[in-house]
mmCIF file of C-alpha atoms in Angstrom:
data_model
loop_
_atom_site.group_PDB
_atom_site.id
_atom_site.type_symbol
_atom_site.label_atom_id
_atom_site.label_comp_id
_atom_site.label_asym_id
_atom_site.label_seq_id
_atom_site.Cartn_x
_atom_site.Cartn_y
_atom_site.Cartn_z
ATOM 1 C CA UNK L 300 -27.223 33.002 -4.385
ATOM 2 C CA UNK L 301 -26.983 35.240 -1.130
ATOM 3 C CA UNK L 302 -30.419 32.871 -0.033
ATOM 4 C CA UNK L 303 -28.263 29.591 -0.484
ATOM 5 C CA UNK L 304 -24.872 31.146 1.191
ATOM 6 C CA UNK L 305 -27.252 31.732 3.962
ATOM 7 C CA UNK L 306 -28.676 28.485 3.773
ATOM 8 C CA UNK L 307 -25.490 26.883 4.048
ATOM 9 C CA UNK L 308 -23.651 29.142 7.092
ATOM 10 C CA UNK L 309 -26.994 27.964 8.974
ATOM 11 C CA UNK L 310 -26.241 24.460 8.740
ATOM 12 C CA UNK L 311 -22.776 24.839 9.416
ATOM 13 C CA UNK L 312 -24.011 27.094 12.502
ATOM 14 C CA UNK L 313 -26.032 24.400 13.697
ATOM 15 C CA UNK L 314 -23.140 21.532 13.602
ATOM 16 C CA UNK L 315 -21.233 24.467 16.002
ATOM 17 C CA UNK L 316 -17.996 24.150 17.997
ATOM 18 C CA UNK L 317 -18.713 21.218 19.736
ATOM 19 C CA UNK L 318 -19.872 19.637 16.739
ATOM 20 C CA UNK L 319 -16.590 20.750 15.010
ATOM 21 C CA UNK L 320 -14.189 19.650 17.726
ATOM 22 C CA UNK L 321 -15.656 16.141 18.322
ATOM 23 C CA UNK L 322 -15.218 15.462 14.336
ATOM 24 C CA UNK L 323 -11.976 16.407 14.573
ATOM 25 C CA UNK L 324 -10.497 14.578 17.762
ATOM 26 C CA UNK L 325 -12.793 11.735 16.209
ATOM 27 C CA UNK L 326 -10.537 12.300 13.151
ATOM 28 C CA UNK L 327 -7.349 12.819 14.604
ATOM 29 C CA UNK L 328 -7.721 9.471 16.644
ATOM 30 C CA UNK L 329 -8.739 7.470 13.534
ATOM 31 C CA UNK L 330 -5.238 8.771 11.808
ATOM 32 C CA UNK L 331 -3.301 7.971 14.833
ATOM 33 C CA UNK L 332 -4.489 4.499 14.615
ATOM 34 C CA UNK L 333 -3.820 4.294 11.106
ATOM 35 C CA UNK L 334 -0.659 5.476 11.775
ATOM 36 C CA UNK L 335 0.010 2.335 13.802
ATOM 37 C CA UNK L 336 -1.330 0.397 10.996
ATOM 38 C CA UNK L 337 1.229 1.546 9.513
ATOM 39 C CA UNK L 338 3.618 0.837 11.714
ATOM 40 C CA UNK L 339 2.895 -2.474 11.721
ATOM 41 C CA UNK L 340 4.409 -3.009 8.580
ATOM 42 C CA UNK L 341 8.062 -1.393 9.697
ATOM 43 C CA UNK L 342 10.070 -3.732 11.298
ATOM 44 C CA UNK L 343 11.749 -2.211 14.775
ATOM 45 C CA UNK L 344 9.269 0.630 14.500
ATOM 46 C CA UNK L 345 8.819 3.432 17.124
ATOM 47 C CA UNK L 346 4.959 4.374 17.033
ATOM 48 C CA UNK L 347 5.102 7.793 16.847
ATOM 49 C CA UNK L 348 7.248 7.415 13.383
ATOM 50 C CA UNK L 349 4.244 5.519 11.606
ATOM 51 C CA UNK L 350 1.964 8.179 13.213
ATOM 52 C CA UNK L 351 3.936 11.284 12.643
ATOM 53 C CA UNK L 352 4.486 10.142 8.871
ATOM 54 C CA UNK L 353 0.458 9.090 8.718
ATOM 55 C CA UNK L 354 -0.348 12.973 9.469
ATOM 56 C CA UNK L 355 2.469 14.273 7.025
ATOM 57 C CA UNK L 356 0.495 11.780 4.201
ATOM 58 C CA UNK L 357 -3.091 12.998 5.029
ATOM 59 C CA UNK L 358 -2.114 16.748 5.337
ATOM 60 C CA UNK L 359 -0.133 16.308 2.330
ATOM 61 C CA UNK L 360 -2.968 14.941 0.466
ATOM 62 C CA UNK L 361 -5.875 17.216 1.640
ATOM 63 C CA UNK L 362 -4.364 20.436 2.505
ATOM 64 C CA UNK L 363 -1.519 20.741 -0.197
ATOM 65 C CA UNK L 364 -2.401 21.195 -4.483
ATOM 66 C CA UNK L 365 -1.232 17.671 -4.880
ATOM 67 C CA UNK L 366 -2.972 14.013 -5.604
ATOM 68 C CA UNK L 367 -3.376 11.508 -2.638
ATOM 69 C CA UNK L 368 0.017 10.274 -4.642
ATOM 70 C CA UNK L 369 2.032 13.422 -3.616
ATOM 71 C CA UNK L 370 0.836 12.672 -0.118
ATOM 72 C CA UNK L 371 2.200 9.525 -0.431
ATOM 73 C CA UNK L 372 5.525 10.626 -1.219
ATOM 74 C CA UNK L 373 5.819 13.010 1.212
ATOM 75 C CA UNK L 374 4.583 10.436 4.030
ATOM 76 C CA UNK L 375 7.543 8.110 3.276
ATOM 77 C CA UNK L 376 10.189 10.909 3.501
ATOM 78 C CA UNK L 377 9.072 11.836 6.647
ATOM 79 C CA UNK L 378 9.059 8.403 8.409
ATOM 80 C CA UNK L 379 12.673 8.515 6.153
ATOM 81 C CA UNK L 380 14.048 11.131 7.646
ATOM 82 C CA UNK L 381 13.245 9.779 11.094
ATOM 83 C CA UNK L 382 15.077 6.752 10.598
ATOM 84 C CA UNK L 383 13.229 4.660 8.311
ATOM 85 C CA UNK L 384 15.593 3.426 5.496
ATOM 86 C CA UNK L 385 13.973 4.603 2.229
ATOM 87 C CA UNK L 386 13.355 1.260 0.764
ATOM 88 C CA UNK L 387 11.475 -0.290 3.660
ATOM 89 C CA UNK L 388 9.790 2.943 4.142
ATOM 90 C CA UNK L 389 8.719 3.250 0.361
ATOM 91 C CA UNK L 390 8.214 -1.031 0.202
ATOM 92 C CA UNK L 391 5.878 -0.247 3.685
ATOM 93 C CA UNK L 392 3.722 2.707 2.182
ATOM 94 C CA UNK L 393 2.989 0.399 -1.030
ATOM 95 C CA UNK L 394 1.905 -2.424 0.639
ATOM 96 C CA UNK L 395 -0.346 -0.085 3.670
ATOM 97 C CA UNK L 396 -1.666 2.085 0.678
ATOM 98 C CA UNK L 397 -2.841 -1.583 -0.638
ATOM 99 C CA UNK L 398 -4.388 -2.701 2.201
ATOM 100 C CA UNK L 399 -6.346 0.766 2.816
ATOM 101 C CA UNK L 400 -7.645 0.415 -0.808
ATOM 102 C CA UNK L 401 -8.483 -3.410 -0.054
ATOM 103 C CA UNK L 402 -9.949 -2.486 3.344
ATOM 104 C CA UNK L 403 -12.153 0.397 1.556
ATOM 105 C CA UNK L 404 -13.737 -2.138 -0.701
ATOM 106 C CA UNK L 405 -14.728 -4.122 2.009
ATOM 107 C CA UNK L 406 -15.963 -1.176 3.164
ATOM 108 C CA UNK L 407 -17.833 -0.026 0.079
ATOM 109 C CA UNK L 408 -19.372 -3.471 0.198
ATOM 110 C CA UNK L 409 -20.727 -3.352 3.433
ATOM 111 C CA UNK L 410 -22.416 0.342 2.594
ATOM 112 C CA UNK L 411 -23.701 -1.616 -0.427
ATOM 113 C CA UNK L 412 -24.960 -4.275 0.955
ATOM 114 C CA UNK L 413 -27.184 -2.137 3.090
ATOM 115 C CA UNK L 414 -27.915 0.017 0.524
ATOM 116 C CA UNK L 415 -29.465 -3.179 -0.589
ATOM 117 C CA UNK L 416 -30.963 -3.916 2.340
ATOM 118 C CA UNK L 417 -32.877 -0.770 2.683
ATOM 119 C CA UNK L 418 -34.118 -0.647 -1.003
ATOM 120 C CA UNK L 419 -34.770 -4.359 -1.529
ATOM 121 C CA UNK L 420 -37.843 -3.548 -3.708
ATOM 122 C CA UNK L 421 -36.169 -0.471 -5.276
ATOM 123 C CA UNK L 422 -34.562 0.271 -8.506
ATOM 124 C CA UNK L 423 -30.759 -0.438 -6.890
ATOM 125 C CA UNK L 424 -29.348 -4.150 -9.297
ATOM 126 C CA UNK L 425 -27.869 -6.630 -7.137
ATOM 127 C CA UNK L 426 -26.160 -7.590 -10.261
ATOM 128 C CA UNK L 427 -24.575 -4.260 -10.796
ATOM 129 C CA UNK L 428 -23.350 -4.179 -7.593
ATOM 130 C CA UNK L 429 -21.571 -7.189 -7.319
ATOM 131 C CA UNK L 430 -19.973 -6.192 -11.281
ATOM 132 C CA UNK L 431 -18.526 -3.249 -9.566
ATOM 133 C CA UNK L 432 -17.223 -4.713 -6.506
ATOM 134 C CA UNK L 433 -15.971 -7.806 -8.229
ATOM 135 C CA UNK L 434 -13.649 -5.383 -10.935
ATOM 136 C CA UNK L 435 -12.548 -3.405 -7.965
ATOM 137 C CA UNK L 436 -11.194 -6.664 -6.233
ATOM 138 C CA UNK L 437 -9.789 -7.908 -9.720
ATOM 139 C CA UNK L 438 -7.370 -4.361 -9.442
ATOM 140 C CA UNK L 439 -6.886 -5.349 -5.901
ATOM 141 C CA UNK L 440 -5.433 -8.479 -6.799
ATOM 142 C CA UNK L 441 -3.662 -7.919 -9.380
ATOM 143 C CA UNK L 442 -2.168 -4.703 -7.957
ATOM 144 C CA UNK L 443 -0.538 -7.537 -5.138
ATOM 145 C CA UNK L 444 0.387 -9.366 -7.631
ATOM 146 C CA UNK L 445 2.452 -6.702 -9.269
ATOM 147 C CA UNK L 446 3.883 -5.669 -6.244
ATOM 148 C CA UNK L 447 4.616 -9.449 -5.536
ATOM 149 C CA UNK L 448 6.483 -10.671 -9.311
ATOM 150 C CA UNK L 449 6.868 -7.650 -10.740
ATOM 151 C CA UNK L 450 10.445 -7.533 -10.455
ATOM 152 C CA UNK L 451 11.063 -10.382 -12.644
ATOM 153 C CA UNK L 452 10.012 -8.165 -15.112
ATOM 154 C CA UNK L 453 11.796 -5.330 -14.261
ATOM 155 C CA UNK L 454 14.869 -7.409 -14.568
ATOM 156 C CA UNK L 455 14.241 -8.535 -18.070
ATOM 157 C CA UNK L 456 13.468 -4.981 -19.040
ATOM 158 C CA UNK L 457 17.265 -4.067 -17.963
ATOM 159 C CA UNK L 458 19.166 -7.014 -19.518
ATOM 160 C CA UNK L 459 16.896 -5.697 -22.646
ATOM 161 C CA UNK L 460 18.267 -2.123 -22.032
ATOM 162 C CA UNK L 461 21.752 -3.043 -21.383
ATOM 163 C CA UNK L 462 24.340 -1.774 -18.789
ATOM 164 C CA UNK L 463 24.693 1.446 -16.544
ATOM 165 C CA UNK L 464 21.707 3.345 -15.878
ATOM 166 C CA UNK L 465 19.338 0.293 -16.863
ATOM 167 C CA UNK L 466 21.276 -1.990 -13.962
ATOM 168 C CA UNK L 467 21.160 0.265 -11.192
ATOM 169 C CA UNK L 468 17.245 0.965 -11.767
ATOM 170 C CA UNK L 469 16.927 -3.350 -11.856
ATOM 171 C CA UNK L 470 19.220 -2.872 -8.358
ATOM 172 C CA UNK L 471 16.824 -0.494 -6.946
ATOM 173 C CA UNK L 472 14.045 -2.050 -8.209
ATOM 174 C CA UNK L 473 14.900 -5.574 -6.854
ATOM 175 C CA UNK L 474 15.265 -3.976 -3.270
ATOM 176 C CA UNK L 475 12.510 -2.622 -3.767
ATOM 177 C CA UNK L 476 10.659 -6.161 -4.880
ATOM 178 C CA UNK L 477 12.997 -7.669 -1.584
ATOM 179 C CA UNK L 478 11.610 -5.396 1.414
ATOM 180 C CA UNK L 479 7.949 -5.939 -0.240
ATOM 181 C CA UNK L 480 8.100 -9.597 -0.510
ATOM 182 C CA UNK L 481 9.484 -8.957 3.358
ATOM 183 C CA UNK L 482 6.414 -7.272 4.671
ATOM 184 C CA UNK L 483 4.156 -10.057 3.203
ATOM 185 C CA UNK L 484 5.859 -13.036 4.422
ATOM 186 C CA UNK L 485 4.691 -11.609 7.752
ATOM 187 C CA UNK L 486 1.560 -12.735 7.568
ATOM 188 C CA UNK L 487 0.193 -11.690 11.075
ATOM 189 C CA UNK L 488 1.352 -7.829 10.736
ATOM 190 C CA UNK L 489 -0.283 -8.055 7.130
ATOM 191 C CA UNK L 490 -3.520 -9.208 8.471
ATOM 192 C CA UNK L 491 -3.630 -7.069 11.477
ATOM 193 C CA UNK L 492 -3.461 -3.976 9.771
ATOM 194 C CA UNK L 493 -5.536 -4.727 7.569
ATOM 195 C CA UNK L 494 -8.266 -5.414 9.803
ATOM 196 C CA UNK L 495 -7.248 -2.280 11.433
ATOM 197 C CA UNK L 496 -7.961 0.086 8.256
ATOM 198 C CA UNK L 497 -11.241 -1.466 7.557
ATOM 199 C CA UNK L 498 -12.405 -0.978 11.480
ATOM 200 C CA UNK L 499 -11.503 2.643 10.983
ATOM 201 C CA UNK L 500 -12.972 2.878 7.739
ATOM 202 C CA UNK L 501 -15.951 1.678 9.728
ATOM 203 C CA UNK L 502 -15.032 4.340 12.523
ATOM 204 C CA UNK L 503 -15.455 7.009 9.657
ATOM 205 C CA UNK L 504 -18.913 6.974 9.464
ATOM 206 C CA UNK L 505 -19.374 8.257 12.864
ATOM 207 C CA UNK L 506 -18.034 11.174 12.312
ATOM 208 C CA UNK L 507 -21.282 12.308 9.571
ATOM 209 C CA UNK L 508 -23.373 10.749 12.740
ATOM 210 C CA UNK L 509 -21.832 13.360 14.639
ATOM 211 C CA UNK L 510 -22.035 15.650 12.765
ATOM 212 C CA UNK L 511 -25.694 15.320 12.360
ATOM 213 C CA UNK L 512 -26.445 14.520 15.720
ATOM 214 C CA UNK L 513 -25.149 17.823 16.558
ATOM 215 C CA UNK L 514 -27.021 19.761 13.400
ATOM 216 C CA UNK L 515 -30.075 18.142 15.421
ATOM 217 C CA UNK L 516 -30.811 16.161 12.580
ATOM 218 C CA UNK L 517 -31.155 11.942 13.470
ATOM 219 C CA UNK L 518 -29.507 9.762 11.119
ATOM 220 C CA UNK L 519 -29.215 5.634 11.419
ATOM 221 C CA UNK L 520 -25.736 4.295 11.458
ATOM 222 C CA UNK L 521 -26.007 2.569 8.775
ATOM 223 C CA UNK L 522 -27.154 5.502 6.681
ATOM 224 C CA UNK L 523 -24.613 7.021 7.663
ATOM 225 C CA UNK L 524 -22.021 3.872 6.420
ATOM 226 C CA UNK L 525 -23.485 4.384 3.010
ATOM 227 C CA UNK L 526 -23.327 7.562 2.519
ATOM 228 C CA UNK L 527 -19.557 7.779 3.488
ATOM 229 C CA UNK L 528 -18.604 4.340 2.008
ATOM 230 C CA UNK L 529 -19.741 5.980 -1.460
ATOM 231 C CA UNK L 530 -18.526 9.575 -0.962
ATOM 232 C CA UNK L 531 -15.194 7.809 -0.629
ATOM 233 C CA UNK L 532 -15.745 5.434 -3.712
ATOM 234 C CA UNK L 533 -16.403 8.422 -5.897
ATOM 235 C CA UNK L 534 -13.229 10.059 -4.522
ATOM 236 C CA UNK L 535 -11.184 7.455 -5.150
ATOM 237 C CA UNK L 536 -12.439 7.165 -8.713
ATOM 238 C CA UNK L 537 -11.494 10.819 -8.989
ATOM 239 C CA UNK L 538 -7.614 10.348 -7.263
ATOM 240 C CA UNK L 539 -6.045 12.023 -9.461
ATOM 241 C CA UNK L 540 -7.850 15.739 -8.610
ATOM 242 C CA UNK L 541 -5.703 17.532 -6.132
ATOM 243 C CA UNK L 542 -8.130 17.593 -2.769
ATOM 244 C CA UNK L 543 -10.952 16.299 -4.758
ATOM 245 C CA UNK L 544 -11.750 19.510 -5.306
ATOM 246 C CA UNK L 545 -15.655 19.379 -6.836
ATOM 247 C CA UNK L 546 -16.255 15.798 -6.707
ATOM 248 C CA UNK L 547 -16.522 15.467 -2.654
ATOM 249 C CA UNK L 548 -18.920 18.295 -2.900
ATOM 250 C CA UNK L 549 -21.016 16.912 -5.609
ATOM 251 C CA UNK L 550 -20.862 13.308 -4.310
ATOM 252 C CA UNK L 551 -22.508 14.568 -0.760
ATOM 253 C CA UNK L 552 -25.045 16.295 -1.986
ATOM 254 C CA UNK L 553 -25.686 13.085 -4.274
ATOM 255 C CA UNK L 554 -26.080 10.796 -1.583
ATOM 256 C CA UNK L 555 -27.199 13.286 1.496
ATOM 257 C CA UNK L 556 -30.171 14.020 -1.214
ATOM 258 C CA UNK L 557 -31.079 9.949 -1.318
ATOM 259 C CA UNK L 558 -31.379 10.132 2.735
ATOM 260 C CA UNK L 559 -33.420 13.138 3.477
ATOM 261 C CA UNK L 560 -30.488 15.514 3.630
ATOM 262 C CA UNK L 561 -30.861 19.121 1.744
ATOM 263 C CA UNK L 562 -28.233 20.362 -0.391
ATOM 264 C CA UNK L 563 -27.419 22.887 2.140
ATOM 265 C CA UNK L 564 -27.008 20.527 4.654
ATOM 266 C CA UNK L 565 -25.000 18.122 2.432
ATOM 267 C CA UNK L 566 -22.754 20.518 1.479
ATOM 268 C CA UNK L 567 -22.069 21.849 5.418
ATOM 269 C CA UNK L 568 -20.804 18.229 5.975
ATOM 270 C CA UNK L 569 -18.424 18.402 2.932
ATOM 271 C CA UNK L 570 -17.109 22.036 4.260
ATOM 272 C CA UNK L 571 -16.986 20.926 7.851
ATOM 273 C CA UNK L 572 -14.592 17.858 6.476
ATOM 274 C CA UNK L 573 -12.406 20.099 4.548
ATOM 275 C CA UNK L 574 -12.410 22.630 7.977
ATOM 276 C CA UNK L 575 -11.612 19.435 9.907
ATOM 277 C CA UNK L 576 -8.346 18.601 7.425
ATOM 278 C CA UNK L 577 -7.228 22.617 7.611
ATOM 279 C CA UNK L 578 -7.012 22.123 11.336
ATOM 280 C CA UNK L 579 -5.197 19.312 11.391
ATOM 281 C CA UNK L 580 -3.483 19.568 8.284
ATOM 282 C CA UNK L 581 -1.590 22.966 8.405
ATOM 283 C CA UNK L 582 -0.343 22.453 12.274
ATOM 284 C CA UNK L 583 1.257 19.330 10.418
ATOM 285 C CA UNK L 584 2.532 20.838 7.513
ATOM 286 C CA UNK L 585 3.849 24.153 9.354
ATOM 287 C CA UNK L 586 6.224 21.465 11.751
ATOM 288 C CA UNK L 587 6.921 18.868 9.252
ATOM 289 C CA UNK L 588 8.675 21.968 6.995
ATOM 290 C CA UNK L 589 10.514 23.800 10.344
ATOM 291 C CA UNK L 590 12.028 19.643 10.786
ATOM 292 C CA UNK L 591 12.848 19.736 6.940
ATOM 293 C CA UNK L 592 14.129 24.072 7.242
ATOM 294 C CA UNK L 593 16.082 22.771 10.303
ATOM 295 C CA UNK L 594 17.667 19.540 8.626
ATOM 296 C CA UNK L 595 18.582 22.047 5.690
ATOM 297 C CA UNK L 596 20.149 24.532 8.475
ATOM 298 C CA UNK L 597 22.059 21.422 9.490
ATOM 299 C CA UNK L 598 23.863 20.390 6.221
ATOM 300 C CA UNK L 599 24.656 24.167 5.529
ATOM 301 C CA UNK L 600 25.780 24.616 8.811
ATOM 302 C CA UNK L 601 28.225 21.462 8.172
ATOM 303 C CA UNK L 602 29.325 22.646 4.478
ATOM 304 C CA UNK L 603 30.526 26.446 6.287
ATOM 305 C CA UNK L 604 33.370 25.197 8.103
ATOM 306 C CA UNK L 605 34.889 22.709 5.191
ATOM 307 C CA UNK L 606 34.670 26.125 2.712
ATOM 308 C CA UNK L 607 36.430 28.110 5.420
ATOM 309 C CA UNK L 608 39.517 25.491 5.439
ATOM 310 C CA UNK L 609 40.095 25.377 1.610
ATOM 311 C CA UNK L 610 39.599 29.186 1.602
ATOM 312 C CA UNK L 611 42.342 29.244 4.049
ATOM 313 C CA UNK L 612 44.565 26.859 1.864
#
């Protein structure tokens, strides 16, 4: 055990500081421009918004216990609290969340089509392949398509239910159903960011080349696509496990092993992700709760004097 622990510090030893920093500016830029994808979908936005929520989503879902859908959440009520009204920010996150997932398969496909390309006379099935990618596009499509009639639905569910609570969730729900159908009738924003995602899922890659490069360890490119494209496949499978806790690990040592990497180093590129999210993450997390402790301050602050006159009275 102490032999592998070793093992593993000197692979993270030889990525060093440099090798550390460049992944995470790398990083850091790639959420910024997500960010703007974002954006994109907000009509009137300011930039930093989209960006400042992007890093309250990411560090939400990789630093805090919670699913990538507790990161979510937390992402729309920052961009809320900065102005965003909560429909349009929770309609936006829905319909960018899509277009990452739709962007990542395209992604996934291009790893596997040169995972294909490399082993053309190896055991990999075309045929499997395409069976995979073609359910994943089936959810794809008919997650839109939710998102695009679903509140027809939602509206016979309530006259079913009858009056009060049931019609005020079918409200809700319909504004909900309005500010999506919104976003999507603006086709150009739409398309842009979702071109956007899938160049920095592309982007992503890099950052293992780096990482490598650094180790003093050559890689191709395009190993490097596959490798991430699949790391990410298997941790989307696995969504619901807060930080994906096991199955990030597991999956690079997995698919390091098919390209010539050792466990140890596989494993130094898993840790030196997680190191990269810490340092981005908890900076993130720290100011997002002193804005959300200072908003708090605010509303007690206003309460005080309204007590002190009826105390009075």
């Amino acid at each position: 055990f102490c032999r592998r622990a070793c093992m593993r510090s000197n692979a993270l030893l030889a990525v060093g500081l440099a090798g550390f920093v460049s992944v995470t500016a790398i990083h850091v830029a790639q959420i910024a421009v997500m960010g703007l994808a974002w954006g994109l979908l907000i009509r009137g936005f300011r930039p930093w918004v989209a960006i400042w929520g992007r890093l309250v989503r990411d560090a939400g879902s990789e630093v805090l216990p919670l699913s990538q859908v507790g990161g979510y959440v937390l992402g729309t009520r920052a961009v809320a609290l900065a102005g965003v009204p909560a429909t349009q920010g929770a309609a936006s996150t829905i319909v960018d969340v899509t277009l990452e997932f739709v962007s990542q398969l395209a992604y996934i496909a291009l790893g596997l089509v040169w995972l294909l390309h490399l082993h053309a006379e190896g055991g990999v099935s075309p045929a499997l392949v395409v069976a995979g990618l073609a359910g994943a596009s089936c959810l794809a499509v008919a997650f839109i398509l939710v998102q695009r009639r679903g509140a027809r639905y939602v509206d016979r569910i309530a006259g079913i239910l009858g009056q009060g609570w049931a019609e005020k969730t079918a409200a809700g729900a319909n504004a909900l159903h309005q500010a999506l159908e919104a976003i999507y009738r603006r086709r150009g924003g739409v398309w842009s960011s979702f071109m956007i995602h899938f160049g920095c899922w592309v982007v992503s890659a890099s950052e293992v080349w780096v990482a490598l490069w650094f180790a003093g360890q050559q890689l191709a490119f395009g190993d490097a696509v596959v490798i991430e494209s699949l790391v990410y496949a298997i941790r989307t499978t696995a969504f619901m496990v807060p930080n994906s806790m096991g199955v990030q690990e597991g999956a690079y040592i997995l698919l390091g092993g098919a390209f010539g990497l050792s466990p140890e180093m596989a494993l130094a590129l898993s840790f030196l992700k997680r190191a990269r999210d810490l340092a981005i993450g908890l900076p993130t997390i720290a100011l997002w709760q002193g804005v959300e402790g200072d908003r708090l301050w605010r509303r007690i602050a206003a309460k005080a004097p309204a007590a002190t006159v009826i105390d009075a009275e």
